[in-house]
């Protein structure tokens, strides 16, 4: 059998797991893994949803943290990225035909893998694009998901060469002309640590870079015009008061205040109409808060464990005190 998960010297795969591929509603194969708790009694299962250009290997450290607290973790690579089925012949491009396909994949994952093979109750921990998927799907997940924690949800865009409005117009024009599978930029290069917008932790940054270097087949380049158009439309919908009012799953939004990808103000604005949601700022953290320096990462994990019942967070403080 071909290897499913990949280890690197400073990022070994956690033990006590099941891994493989499941089939989507439209016939694609998506890679998944289920990691069992390291404690005798399971306290529930965390469904972990990644951001764009992420993959299971990048979360091995966080998975170990969660399983050590008695939680199972079930996760999969989103369609079109990681080791899941790529949607274009140019496999390095980040693409999706319809954003709702991500939601269908989550639903299939819950039905085929999570419900029969893991432990109740179920929670969601989602980052960036994965958090946008969770927000979009949340109104119909209330009978299956107990609570959600969203880190830096992708509900806005900053730090690009062009304004979000210009990017949206160009992407829409490209799609209308039949170029939806083309990117708006051909640049495919990773920023060095000193210029990166993702984390201020050099050790974790280099660890993630080493994973990408050892297994470049997991890595994505720029998104296509179609991906951008679909994402912008979904952002418009999930940030509307009507949609936010329809979400009844108790939710914590962990918002890094120095996020150069998703504006902090957009995450703050989200909380104004999100009656089931609570904003937890992490002061000084960058976009990938679960890959940040310990002072920020520990604050985010403490907020998670204070909010997720039964995860035994002895060190958690009152949630309103986080963000040091």
Backbone as numpy.savetxt, mean C-alpha at the origin, in Angstrom:
# Nx Ny Nz CAx CAy CAz Cx Cy Cz
9.43 -26.70 -8.29 8.58 -25.50 -8.29 9.46 -24.26 -8.29
9.12 -23.29 -9.12 9.88 -22.05 -9.15 9.76 -21.32 -7.83
10.80 -20.57 -7.48 10.79 -19.80 -6.24 9.72 -18.73 -6.33
8.97 -18.55 -5.23 7.88 -17.56 -5.22 8.32 -16.27 -4.55
8.92 -16.38 -3.36 9.44 -15.21 -2.66 10.95 -15.21 -2.73
11.55 -14.02 -2.67 12.98 -13.88 -2.82 13.59 -13.27 -1.56
14.65 -13.87 -1.10 15.41 -13.36 0.05 16.70 -12.72 -0.44
17.15 -11.71 0.27 18.48 -11.12 0.08 19.19 -11.18 1.42
20.52 -11.04 1.44 21.26 -11.25 2.69 20.74 -10.43 3.88
20.35 -9.19 3.65 19.86 -8.37 4.75 18.33 -8.29 4.79
17.66 -9.15 4.03 16.19 -9.14 3.99 15.66 -10.57 3.77
15.89 -11.46 4.73 15.43 -12.85 4.57 13.91 -12.93 4.70
13.32 -13.86 3.97 11.87 -14.05 4.02 11.47 -14.66 5.37
10.41 -14.15 5.99 9.94 -14.75 7.24 9.53 -16.20 7.04
9.70 -16.99 8.06 9.31 -18.40 8.01 7.81 -18.54 8.30
7.37 -19.79 8.39 6.00 -20.10 8.78 5.00 -19.42 7.85
5.11 -19.74 6.56 4.30 -19.05 5.56 3.77 -20.01 4.51
2.77 -19.54 3.79 2.26 -20.19 2.59 2.33 -19.18 1.47
2.75 -19.61 0.28 2.89 -18.67 -0.82 2.45 -19.32 -2.12
2.12 -18.50 -3.08 1.70 -19.04 -4.36 1.08 -17.96 -5.23
0.18 -18.37 -6.11 -0.51 -17.45 -7.02 -2.00 -17.76 -6.99
-2.81 -16.72 -7.07 -4.25 -16.93 -7.23 -4.70 -16.26 -8.52
-5.82 -16.72 -9.04 -6.32 -16.24 -10.33 -7.40 -15.20 -10.14
-7.31 -14.11 -10.89 -8.27 -13.02 -10.80 -9.53 -13.34 -11.61
-10.50 -12.45 -11.52 -11.77 -12.65 -12.24 -11.57 -12.66 -13.75
-10.51 -12.00 -14.22 -10.26 -11.94 -15.67 -9.06 -12.79 -16.09
-8.67 -13.74 -15.24 -7.72 -14.76 -15.66 -6.25 -14.48 -15.45
-5.88 -13.43 -14.69 -4.48 -13.14 -14.42 -4.02 -13.85 -13.15
-2.71 -14.11 -13.06 -2.13 -14.74 -11.89 -1.43 -13.68 -11.03
-1.85 -13.58 -9.78 -1.25 -12.62 -8.85 -0.55 -13.38 -7.74
0.65 -12.91 -7.39 1.44 -13.58 -6.35 0.95 -13.17 -4.96
0.86 -14.15 -4.07 0.42 -13.86 -2.71 1.28 -14.62 -1.71
1.16 -14.24 -0.45 1.77 -14.98 0.66 0.95 -14.76 1.91
0.87 -15.79 2.73 0.23 -15.71 4.04 1.26 -16.09 5.08
1.47 -15.22 6.06 2.46 -15.42 7.11 1.71 -15.64 8.43
2.01 -16.74 9.10 1.30 -17.08 10.33 1.99 -16.46 11.54
1.20 -16.18 12.56 1.71 -15.55 13.77 2.73 -16.44 14.46
3.66 -15.80 15.14 4.68 -16.55 15.88 4.24 -16.86 17.30
3.00 -16.48 17.66 2.45 -16.79 18.98 1.45 -17.93 18.85
1.19 -18.66 19.94 0.30 -19.83 19.85 -1.13 -19.48 19.43
-1.63 -18.34 19.88 -3.01 -17.95 19.60 -3.01 -16.78 18.63
-3.70 -16.93 17.50 -3.80 -15.84 16.52 -4.82 -14.82 16.97
-4.49 -13.55 16.78 -5.38 -12.46 17.20 -6.07 -11.80 16.01
-6.01 -12.44 14.86 -6.63 -11.89 13.68 -5.66 -11.87 12.52
-6.12 -11.37 11.39 -5.32 -11.34 10.17 -5.30 -9.93 9.60
-4.11 -9.47 9.26 -3.93 -8.17 8.60 -3.79 -8.41 7.11
-4.68 -7.79 6.33 -4.56 -7.81 4.87 -3.72 -6.60 4.49
-2.52 -6.86 3.98 -1.53 -5.81 3.71 -1.56 -5.47 2.22
-1.87 -4.20 1.90 -1.93 -3.73 0.52 -0.81 -2.75 0.26
-0.05 -2.99 -0.81 1.15 -2.22 -1.10 0.86 -0.95 -1.90
1.86 -0.09 -1.97 1.82 1.07 -2.84 2.27 0.72 -4.25
2.22 1.69 -5.14 2.68 1.48 -6.50 4.18 1.18 -6.48
4.60 0.27 -7.34 6.01 -0.14 -7.43 6.51 -0.74 -6.12
5.64 -1.48 -5.43 6.06 -2.22 -4.25 5.73 -3.69 -4.44
6.23 -4.53 -3.53 6.10 -5.96 -3.65 6.30 -6.58 -2.28
5.96 -7.84 -2.15 5.93 -8.48 -0.84 7.26 -8.37 -0.11
8.38 -8.58 -0.84 9.70 -8.58 -0.20 9.99 -7.29 0.57
9.44 -6.20 0.10 9.72 -4.90 0.72 9.12 -4.80 2.13
8.20 -5.70 2.46 7.49 -5.62 3.74 7.87 -6.74 4.70
8.95 -7.46 4.43 9.33 -8.54 5.33 9.52 -8.04 6.77
10.16 -6.89 6.94 10.39 -6.38 8.30 9.07 -6.10 9.00
8.16 -5.42 8.32 6.87 -5.10 8.92 6.06 -6.36 9.19
6.14 -7.33 8.30 5.43 -8.60 8.51 5.93 -9.28 9.78
7.24 -9.27 10.00 7.78 -9.85 11.24 7.25 -9.11 12.47
7.18 -7.79 12.40 6.65 -7.01 13.52 5.22 -7.42 13.85
4.41 -7.62 12.81 2.99 -7.93 13.02 2.80 -9.36 13.52
3.53 -10.31 12.93 3.36 -11.70 13.37 3.87 -11.90 14.80
4.86 -11.11 15.20 5.35 -11.20 16.57 4.30 -10.74 17.58
3.34 -9.95 17.14 2.26 -9.47 17.99 1.03 -10.38 17.93
1.16 -11.53 17.29 0.06 -12.47 17.26 -0.88 -12.33 16.09
-0.49 -11.54 15.09 -1.33 -11.33 13.92 -0.81 -12.13 12.73
-1.71 -12.74 11.98 -1.36 -13.28 10.68 -1.32 -12.13 9.68
-0.56 -12.30 8.62 -0.50 -11.29 7.55 -0.75 -11.98 6.22
-1.72 -11.46 5.47 -2.02 -11.95 4.13 -1.80 -10.80 3.15
-1.00 -11.03 2.13 -0.65 -9.93 1.22 -0.45 -10.46 -0.19
-0.54 -9.56 -1.17 -0.32 -9.95 -2.56 0.22 -8.76 -3.34
0.92 -9.07 -4.43 1.39 -8.02 -5.33 0.23 -7.57 -6.21
0.01 -6.27 -6.26 -1.05 -5.74 -7.12 -0.82 -6.16 -8.56
-1.90 -6.26 -9.32 -1.75 -6.60 -10.74 -0.86 -5.59 -11.44
-0.03 -6.09 -12.35 0.84 -5.21 -13.10 2.12 -4.82 -12.41
2.40 -5.39 -11.23 3.64 -5.04 -10.54 4.13 -6.20 -9.70
5.35 -6.05 -9.15 5.95 -7.13 -8.39 6.08 -8.37 -9.25
5.76 -9.52 -8.69 5.81 -10.77 -9.44 4.44 -11.20 -9.93
3.46 -10.30 -9.85 2.15 -10.58 -10.42 2.17 -10.33 -11.92
1.10 -10.75 -12.60 1.02 -10.64 -14.05 1.17 -9.18 -14.48
2.06 -8.94 -15.44 2.22 -7.61 -16.03 1.24 -7.47 -17.19
0.70 -6.28 -17.35 -0.41 -6.08 -18.27 0.01 -5.62 -19.66
1.26 -5.25 -19.85 1.73 -4.75 -21.13 2.95 -5.54 -21.59
3.20 -5.51 -22.89 4.43 -6.12 -23.41 5.66 -5.41 -22.85
5.57 -4.10 -22.69 6.63 -3.35 -22.01 6.38 -3.49 -20.51
6.92 -4.56 -19.95 6.54 -4.97 -18.61 6.99 -4.00 -17.52
7.90 -3.08 -17.84 8.38 -2.15 -16.83 7.41 -1.00 -16.58
6.37 -0.87 -17.40 5.44 0.24 -17.24 4.33 -0.12 -16.25
4.01 0.83 -15.38 2.92 0.63 -14.43 1.59 0.94 -15.10
0.72 -0.07 -15.21 -0.49 0.12 -16.00 -1.67 -0.56 -15.33
-2.84 0.00 -15.53 -4.09 -0.65 -15.17 -5.15 -0.17 -16.16
-6.01 -1.06 -16.58 -7.04 -0.66 -17.54 -8.18 0.07 -16.83
-8.58 -0.45 -15.68 -9.61 0.18 -14.85 -9.18 0.07 -13.40
-9.31 1.14 -12.65 -8.89 1.10 -11.26 -9.73 0.10 -10.47
-10.98 -0.09 -10.88 -11.85 -1.02 -10.18 -11.31 -2.44 -10.25
-10.41 -2.73 -11.22 -9.79 -4.06 -11.27 -9.02 -4.35 -9.99
-8.37 -3.33 -9.42 -7.67 -3.53 -8.15 -8.66 -3.98 -7.07
-9.85 -3.37 -7.07 -10.86 -3.73 -6.07 -11.37 -5.14 -6.30
-11.59 -5.52 -7.55 -11.99 -6.89 -7.85 -10.93 -7.88 -7.38
-9.66 -7.52 -7.56 -8.57 -8.41 -7.11 -8.58 -8.56 -5.59
-8.80 -7.46 -4.88 -8.88 -7.54 -3.42 -10.05 -8.43 -3.01
-11.18 -8.28 -3.66 -12.34 -9.09 -3.34 -12.04 -10.57 -3.59
-11.40 -10.87 -4.72 -11.04 -12.26 -5.03 -10.06 -12.81 -4.00
-9.09 -12.01 -3.59 -8.11 -12.42 -2.60 -8.80 -12.75 -1.27
-9.74 -11.90 -0.86 -10.47 -12.16 0.37 -11.26 -13.46 0.27
-11.92 -13.68 -0.87 -12.76 -14.86 -1.03 -11.96 -16.16 -1.17
-10.87 -16.11 -1.94 -10.12 -17.33 -2.25 -9.05 -17.68 -1.22
-8.44 -16.68 -0.62 -7.28 -16.93 0.25 -7.57 -16.57 1.70
-8.04 -15.36 1.95 -8.14 -14.86 3.32 -9.26 -15.56 4.09
-10.46 -15.58 3.55 -11.59 -16.17 4.28 -11.39 -17.65 4.60
-10.95 -18.48 3.65 -10.81 -19.91 3.98 -9.53 -20.29 4.71
-8.47 -19.48 4.60 -7.15 -19.95 5.02 -6.50 -19.15 6.14
-7.16 -18.12 6.67 -6.54 -17.32 7.73 -7.46 -17.23 8.94
-7.18 -16.31 9.85 -7.88 -16.26 11.13 -8.64 -14.93 11.29
-9.86 -15.03 11.78 -10.67 -13.86 12.13 -10.14 -13.21 13.41
-10.44 -11.89 13.58 -11.07 -10.94 12.67 -10.07 -10.43 11.63
-10.59 -9.75 10.60 -9.76 -9.26 9.51 -9.61 -7.74 9.59
-8.36 -7.29 9.36 -8.03 -5.87 9.34 -7.31 -5.56 8.03
-7.28 -4.30 7.67 -6.51 -3.86 6.50 -5.44 -2.88 6.96
-4.21 -3.10 6.48 -3.12 -2.14 6.58 -2.69 -1.85 5.15
-2.84 -0.61 4.71 -2.61 -0.29 3.30 -1.81 0.99 3.17
-0.91 0.99 2.18 -0.04 2.14 1.96 -0.28 2.75 0.58
-0.36 4.06 0.50 -0.36 4.84 -0.73 -1.41 4.35 -1.73
-1.01 3.78 -2.86 -1.99 3.29 -3.84 -2.85 2.20 -3.23
-2.26 1.32 -2.43 -3.06 0.31 -1.75 -4.11 0.93 -0.84
-3.78 2.06 -0.21 -4.74 2.75 0.64 -5.85 3.38 -0.19
-5.52 3.84 -1.41 -6.55 4.36 -2.31 -7.51 3.24 -2.70
-6.98 2.05 -2.96 -7.83 0.89 -3.25 -8.74 0.59 -2.07
-8.17 0.59 -0.86 -8.96 0.31 0.34 -10.07 1.34 0.54
-9.74 2.62 0.34 -10.75 3.67 0.48 -11.87 3.48 -0.53
-11.51 3.13 -1.75 -12.51 2.96 -2.80 -13.42 1.77 -2.51
-12.84 0.69 -2.00 -13.61 -0.53 -1.75 -14.33 -0.53 -0.41
-13.97 0.38 0.49 -14.43 0.33 1.88 -15.95 0.24 2.06
-16.76 0.96 1.27 -18.21 0.88 1.54 -18.79 -0.52 1.49
-18.24 -1.42 0.66 -18.80 -2.77 0.61 -17.95 -3.79 1.38
-16.94 -3.33 2.12 -16.10 -4.24 2.90 -16.52 -4.30 4.37
-17.52 -3.55 4.76 -17.84 -3.40 6.18 -18.29 -4.70 6.84
-18.78 -5.67 6.06 -19.19 -6.95 6.65 -18.03 -7.91 6.84
-16.86 -7.57 6.28 -15.71 -8.48 6.36 -14.51 -7.89 7.08
-14.32 -6.58 6.99 -13.15 -5.92 7.58 -13.55 -5.17 8.84
-12.85 -5.45 9.94 -13.18 -4.83 11.22 -12.66 -3.39 11.32
-11.39 -3.19 10.91 -10.76 -1.88 11.02 -9.72 -1.72 9.92
-9.43 -0.47 9.57 -8.41 -0.19 8.56 -7.41 0.83 9.10
-6.15 0.63 8.72 -5.09 1.61 8.96 -4.47 1.94 7.61
-4.50 3.20 7.23 -4.02 3.66 5.93 -2.84 4.58 6.13
-1.70 4.26 5.52 -0.52 5.11 5.64 -0.33 5.88 4.34
-0.24 7.20 4.46 -0.01 8.09 3.31 -0.89 7.72 2.12
-2.22 7.69 2.29 -3.09 7.28 1.18 -2.91 8.19 -0.03
-2.90 7.59 -1.21 -2.66 8.33 -2.45 -3.93 9.07 -2.86
-4.13 10.24 -2.25 -5.32 11.05 -2.53 -4.92 12.42 -3.07
-3.69 12.57 -3.46 -3.18 13.81 -4.05 -1.78 13.54 -4.55
-1.23 14.51 -5.26 0.08 14.31 -5.87 0.89 15.60 -5.79
2.14 15.46 -5.40 3.04 16.61 -5.36 4.45 16.13 -5.71
5.39 17.08 -5.78 6.78 16.73 -6.00 7.12 16.33 -7.42
6.24 16.62 -8.38 6.50 16.27 -9.77 6.97 17.50 -10.54
7.54 17.26 -11.72 8.03 18.37 -12.54 6.90 19.26 -13.02
5.73 18.67 -13.25 4.55 19.42 -13.68 3.51 19.40 -12.57
2.57 20.33 -12.63 1.51 20.40 -11.63 0.56 19.22 -11.81
-0.17 18.84 -10.75 -1.14 17.76 -10.90 -2.17 18.03 -11.99
-2.60 19.28 -12.12 -3.56 19.62 -13.16 -3.00 19.40 -14.56
-1.74 19.77 -14.75 -1.10 19.57 -16.06 -0.94 18.08 -16.35
-0.52 17.32 -15.34 -0.36 15.87 -15.52 -1.69 15.24 -15.89
-2.74 15.65 -15.22 -4.07 15.10 -15.50 -4.50 15.43 -16.94
-4.30 16.66 -17.36 -4.71 17.05 -18.71 -3.93 16.29 -19.77
-2.62 16.17 -19.56 -1.79 15.45 -20.53 -2.16 13.97 -20.60
-2.42 13.37 -19.44 -2.79 11.96 -19.41 -4.14 11.75 -20.09
-5.08 12.63 -19.82 -6.40 12.52 -20.44 -6.30 12.67 -21.95
-5.49 13.63 -22.41 -5.30 13.82 -23.84 -4.67 12.58 -24.47
-3.64 12.03 -23.83 -2.98 10.84 -24.36 -3.97 9.68 -24.50
-4.83 9.49 -23.50 -5.81 8.41 -23.56 -6.82 8.65 -24.69
-7.26 9.90 -24.86 -8.24 10.20 -25.90 -7.67 10.00 -27.29
-6.35 10.08 -27.42 -5.69 9.88 -28.71 -5.24 8.43 -28.93
-5.58 7.58 -27.98 -5.23 6.17 -28.12 -3.86 5.79 -27.60
-3.26 6.67 -26.77 -1.93 6.41 -26.23 -1.97 6.14 -24.72
-3.04 5.50 -24.26 -3.19 5.24 -22.83 -2.14 4.31 -22.26
-1.54 3.48 -23.09 -0.52 2.54 -22.59 0.89 3.12 -22.64
1.00 4.42 -22.95 2.30 5.08 -22.99 2.49 5.91 -21.72
3.73 6.01 -21.23 4.00 6.87 -20.07 4.15 8.33 -20.50
4.02 9.24 -19.55 4.24 10.66 -19.84 5.70 11.03 -19.74
6.50 10.14 -19.18 7.94 10.36 -19.10 8.66 9.06 -19.39
9.86 9.14 -19.92 10.65 7.94 -20.18 11.74 7.75 -19.13
11.76 8.62 -18.14 12.80 8.51 -17.12 12.54 7.31 -16.24
13.54 6.45 -16.13 13.46 5.29 -15.23 14.74 5.27 -14.41
14.78 6.06 -13.38 15.97 6.05 -12.53 15.55 6.30 -11.09
16.22 5.62 -10.21 15.95 5.78 -8.80 16.82 6.90 -8.24
16.23 7.71 -7.37 16.98 8.77 -6.74 17.98 8.19 -5.76
19.17 8.77 -5.67 20.09 8.34 -4.60 19.49 8.72 -3.25
20.05 8.15 -2.20 19.47 8.37 -0.88 19.32 9.86 -0.56
20.33 10.65 -0.87 20.28 12.05 -0.46 19.15 12.83 -1.13
18.65 12.34 -2.27 17.59 13.05 -2.99 16.24 12.35 -2.92
16.17 11.25 -2.21 14.94 10.45 -2.28 13.83 11.07 -1.42
12.56 10.98 -1.91 11.43 11.56 -1.16 10.73 10.55 -0.25
11.27 9.32 -0.15 10.52 8.25 0.47 10.83 8.04 1.94
12.11 8.11 2.32 12.50 7.80 3.69 13.78 8.54 4.05
13.93 8.84 5.34 15.17 9.44 5.84 16.06 8.40 6.49
15.68 7.12 6.38 16.47 6.03 6.95 17.36 5.43 5.87
18.66 5.68 5.95 19.56 5.22 4.89 19.70 3.70 4.86
19.68 3.07 6.02 19.83 1.61 6.06 18.65 0.94 5.37
17.44 1.36 5.69 16.26 0.76 5.04 16.20 1.13 3.56
16.61 2.34 3.22 16.64 2.73 1.81 17.58 1.82 1.03
18.78 1.59 1.56 19.75 0.75 0.86 19.31 -0.71 0.84
18.65 -1.17 1.88 18.12 -2.53 1.88 17.10 -2.70 0.75
16.20 -1.75 0.60 15.20 -1.83 -0.47 15.85 -1.71 -1.84
16.88 -0.88 -1.94 17.61 -0.76 -3.21 18.30 -2.08 -3.56
18.80 -2.78 -2.54 19.47 -4.06 -2.78 18.48 -5.12 -3.27
17.26 -5.09 -2.75 16.23 -6.02 -3.24 15.99 -5.76 -4.72
15.82 -4.48 -5.08 15.56 -4.11 -6.47 16.72 -4.49 -7.38
17.95 -4.32 -6.90 19.12 -4.65 -7.71 19.24 -6.16 -7.91
18.92 -6.92 -6.87 19.03 -8.38 -6.97 17.90 -8.99 -7.79
16.75 -8.33 -7.79 15.59 -8.86 -8.49 14.88 -7.73 -9.26
15.51 -7.26 -10.32 14.94 -6.14 -11.08 13.60 -6.47 -11.73
13.29 -7.76 -11.86 12.01 -8.14 -12.44 10.82 -7.74 -11.56
11.10 -7.40 -10.30 10.03 -6.97 -9.40 9.71 -5.47 -9.54
10.58 -4.74 -10.19 10.53 -3.27 -10.15 9.71 -2.71 -11.32
9.04 -1.59 -11.07 8.29 -0.87 -12.09 8.98 0.43 -12.46
8.71 0.88 -13.69 9.11 2.20 -14.12 7.94 3.16 -13.97
7.82 4.15 -14.85 6.78 5.17 -14.72 5.39 4.62 -15.01
4.35 5.26 -14.48 2.99 4.85 -14.79 2.57 5.30 -16.19
1.62 4.59 -16.77 1.09 4.98 -18.07 0.05 6.08 -17.91
-0.31 6.67 -19.04 -1.37 7.69 -19.03 -2.67 7.12 -18.49
-3.01 5.88 -18.90 -4.25 5.26 -18.41 -4.22 5.09 -16.90
-3.09 4.64 -16.36 -2.99 4.48 -14.91 -3.26 5.81 -14.21
-2.67 6.88 -14.72 -2.84 8.19 -14.10 -4.29 8.66 -14.16
-4.91 8.51 -15.32 -6.30 8.94 -15.47 -7.20 8.16 -14.51
-7.01 6.85 -14.46 -7.82 6.03 -13.56 -7.59 6.41 -12.10
-6.35 6.68 -11.74 -6.05 7.06 -10.36 -6.69 8.40 -10.01
-6.57 9.39 -10.90 -7.16 10.71 -10.64 -8.68 10.61 -10.49
-9.32 9.84 -11.34 -10.78 9.67 -11.24 -11.16 9.03 -9.91
-10.37 8.06 -9.49 -10.66 7.38 -8.22 -10.44 8.33 -7.05
-9.39 9.13 -7.11 -9.14 10.12 -6.05 -10.32 11.08 -5.94
-10.82 11.56 -7.08 -11.98 12.47 -7.06 -13.16 11.82 -6.35
-13.39 10.54 -6.64 -14.55 9.86 -6.09 -14.41 9.58 -4.60
-13.24 9.06 -4.18 -13.12 8.65 -2.78 -12.99 9.83 -1.83
-12.58 10.98 -2.32 -12.46 12.16 -1.46 -13.73 12.99 -1.42
-14.76 12.58 -2.14 -16.03 13.31 -2.10 -16.73 13.03 -0.76
-17.41 14.01 -0.21 -18.11 13.79 1.08 -19.07 12.62 1.03
-19.79 12.43 -0.08 -20.75 11.33 -0.15 -20.08 9.98 0.01
-18.92 9.81 -0.64 -18.22 8.53 -0.50 -17.69 8.35 0.92
-17.08 9.38 1.46 -16.53 9.27 2.81 -17.62 9.01 3.84
-18.79 9.63 3.66 -19.89 9.38 4.58 -20.35 7.93 4.52
-20.14 7.27 3.38 -20.62 5.89 3.21 -19.69 4.85 3.83
-18.51 5.26 4.27 -17.56 4.33 4.89 -17.88 4.21 6.37
-18.15 3.00 6.81 -18.47 2.78 8.23 -17.39 2.00 8.96
-16.37 1.52 8.25 -15.27 0.80 8.90 -14.42 1.79 9.68
-14.24 1.60 10.99 -13.35 2.50 11.74 -11.96 2.50 11.12
-11.41 3.71 10.91 -10.18 3.86 10.14 -9.25 4.86 10.80
-7.97 4.56 10.78 -6.93 5.52 11.14 -6.11 5.84 9.90
-5.93 7.13 9.64 -5.07 7.59 8.54 -3.78 8.09 9.15
-2.68 7.39 8.88 -1.37 7.78 9.39 -0.71 8.65 8.33
-0.53 9.93 8.65 -0.12 10.93 7.66 1.26 11.48 7.98
2.29 11.16 7.19 3.62 11.75 7.39 3.58 13.23 7.02
4.04 14.08 7.91 3.91 15.52 7.65 4.91 16.04 6.63
6.00 15.29 6.35 6.98 15.70 5.34 6.86 14.84 4.09
5.65 14.42 3.79 5.40 13.60 2.61 5.54 14.45 1.36
6.50 14.10 0.50 6.73 14.84 -0.74 6.04 14.21 -1.93
5.31 13.11 -1.72 4.56 12.44 -2.77 3.08 12.78 -2.68
2.50 12.55 -1.52 1.10 12.89 -1.26 1.07 14.07 -0.29
0.51 15.20 -0.67 0.54 16.38 0.21 -0.12 16.08 1.55
0.54 16.48 2.62 -0.06 16.29 3.94 -1.39 17.00 4.04
-1.51 18.17 3.43 -2.76 18.93 3.53 -3.93 18.15 2.91
-3.65 17.34 1.88 -4.72 16.53 1.28 -5.18 15.46 2.26
-4.25 14.88 3.00 -4.61 13.86 3.98 -5.37 14.49 5.15
-4.97 15.69 5.53 -5.67 16.41 6.58 -7.09 16.76 6.14
-7.23 17.19 4.88 -8.54 17.54 4.33 -9.46 16.33 4.30
-8.89 15.17 4.00 -9.67 13.93 3.95 -10.39 13.70 5.27
-9.71 13.96 6.37 -10.27 13.65 7.68 -11.47 14.53 8.04
-11.64 15.66 7.37 -12.73 16.57 7.71 -14.10 15.95 7.43
-14.19 15.15 6.39 -15.47 14.55 6.00 -15.52 13.05 6.27
-14.45 12.51 6.80 -14.33 11.07 7.00 -14.81 10.75 8.40
-16.11 10.52 8.54 -16.68 10.37 9.88 -16.17 9.14 10.61
-15.78 8.10 9.85 -15.25 6.88 10.47 -13.74 6.93 10.63
-13.12 8.02 10.18 -11.67 8.09 10.16 -11.08 9.05 11.17
-9.88 8.75 11.61 -9.13 9.62 12.51 -7.74 9.84 11.94
-7.29 11.07 11.90 -5.98 11.41 11.37 -4.93 11.33 12.48
-3.82 10.63 12.18 -2.69 10.55 13.11 -1.46 11.08 12.38
-1.07 12.34 12.60 0.13 12.86 11.94 1.39 12.24 12.54
2.38 11.98 11.70 3.71 11.55 12.15 4.65 12.69 11.77
4.92 13.55 12.71 5.66 14.77 12.44 7.10 14.48 12.03
7.47 14.95 10.83 8.83 14.80 10.34 9.05 13.62 9.43
8.08 12.71 9.35 8.26 11.49 8.53 8.00 11.78 7.06
8.66 10.99 6.21 8.43 11.05 4.77 7.41 10.00 4.34
7.23 9.86 3.03 6.11 9.11 2.47 6.03 7.67 2.96
7.14 6.94 2.95 7.11 5.51 3.31 7.38 5.36 4.80
6.37 5.64 5.60 6.56 5.72 7.04 6.94 4.37 7.64
6.54 3.25 7.03 6.92 1.94 7.54 8.34 1.55 7.15
9.01 2.41 6.37 10.42 2.21 6.01 11.26 3.38 6.50
10.70 4.12 7.44 11.36 5.31 7.96 12.28 4.98 9.14
12.94 6.02 9.64 13.75 5.87 10.85 12.87 5.41 12.00
13.51 4.75 12.97 12.76 4.13 14.06 11.85 5.12 14.79
12.29 6.35 14.97 11.48 7.30 15.72 10.14 7.52 15.06
10.10 7.49 13.74 8.85 7.67 13.00 8.12 6.33 12.84
8.87 5.32 12.48 8.26 4.00 12.24 7.62 3.45 13.50
8.28 3.59 14.63 7.73 3.10 15.88 6.45 3.84 16.25
6.40 5.14 15.96 5.18 5.90 16.23 4.03 5.40 15.38
4.30 5.10 14.10 3.26 4.59 13.22 2.78 3.21 13.69
3.71 2.34 14.06 3.33 1.01 14.53 2.59 1.08 15.86
2.98 2.01 16.72 2.27 2.17 17.99 0.83 2.60 17.74
0.63 3.50 16.77 -0.73 3.91 16.41 -1.53 2.73 15.89
-0.89 1.92 15.07 -1.55 0.73 14.53 -1.98 -0.20 15.66
-1.07 -0.54 16.56 -1.38 -1.50 17.61 -2.35 -0.94 18.65
-2.35 0.37 18.86 -3.32 0.96 19.76 -4.73 0.89 19.19
-4.82 0.83 17.87 -6.11 0.86 17.17 -6.64 -0.53 16.85
-5.76 -1.48 16.59 -6.17 -2.83 16.21 -6.35 -3.66 17.48
-7.57 -4.04 17.80 -7.82 -4.77 19.06 -7.06 -6.09 19.10
-6.52 -6.37 20.28 -5.91 -7.68 20.49 -4.48 -7.81 20.04
-3.89 -6.73 19.46 -2.52 -6.89 18.96 -1.48 -6.65 20.04
-1.93 -6.42 21.29 -1.03 -6.51 22.44 0.09 -5.48 22.36
-0.30 -4.19 22.21 0.71 -3.14 22.09 1.02 -2.56 23.46
1.88 -3.23 24.19 2.19 -2.77 25.54 2.79 -1.38 25.56
3.52 -1.04 24.46 4.25 0.22 24.47 3.43 1.37 23.89
2.20 1.07 23.45 1.40 2.11 22.81 0.95 3.14 23.83
0.97 4.38 23.39 0.44 5.47 24.18 -0.92 5.83 23.66
-1.53 6.84 24.23 -2.77 7.39 23.68 -2.50 7.82 22.25
-3.38 7.44 21.30 -3.15 7.72 19.89 -2.92 9.20 19.64
-3.60 10.05 20.40 -3.47 11.49 20.15 -2.08 12.00 20.52
-1.29 11.19 21.19 0.04 11.63 21.58 1.13 11.29 20.58
0.77 10.61 19.47 1.77 10.18 18.51 2.22 11.34 17.64
3.34 11.11 16.96 3.84 12.09 15.99 5.08 12.79 16.47
5.78 12.17 17.39 6.99 12.77 17.94 8.05 12.94 16.86
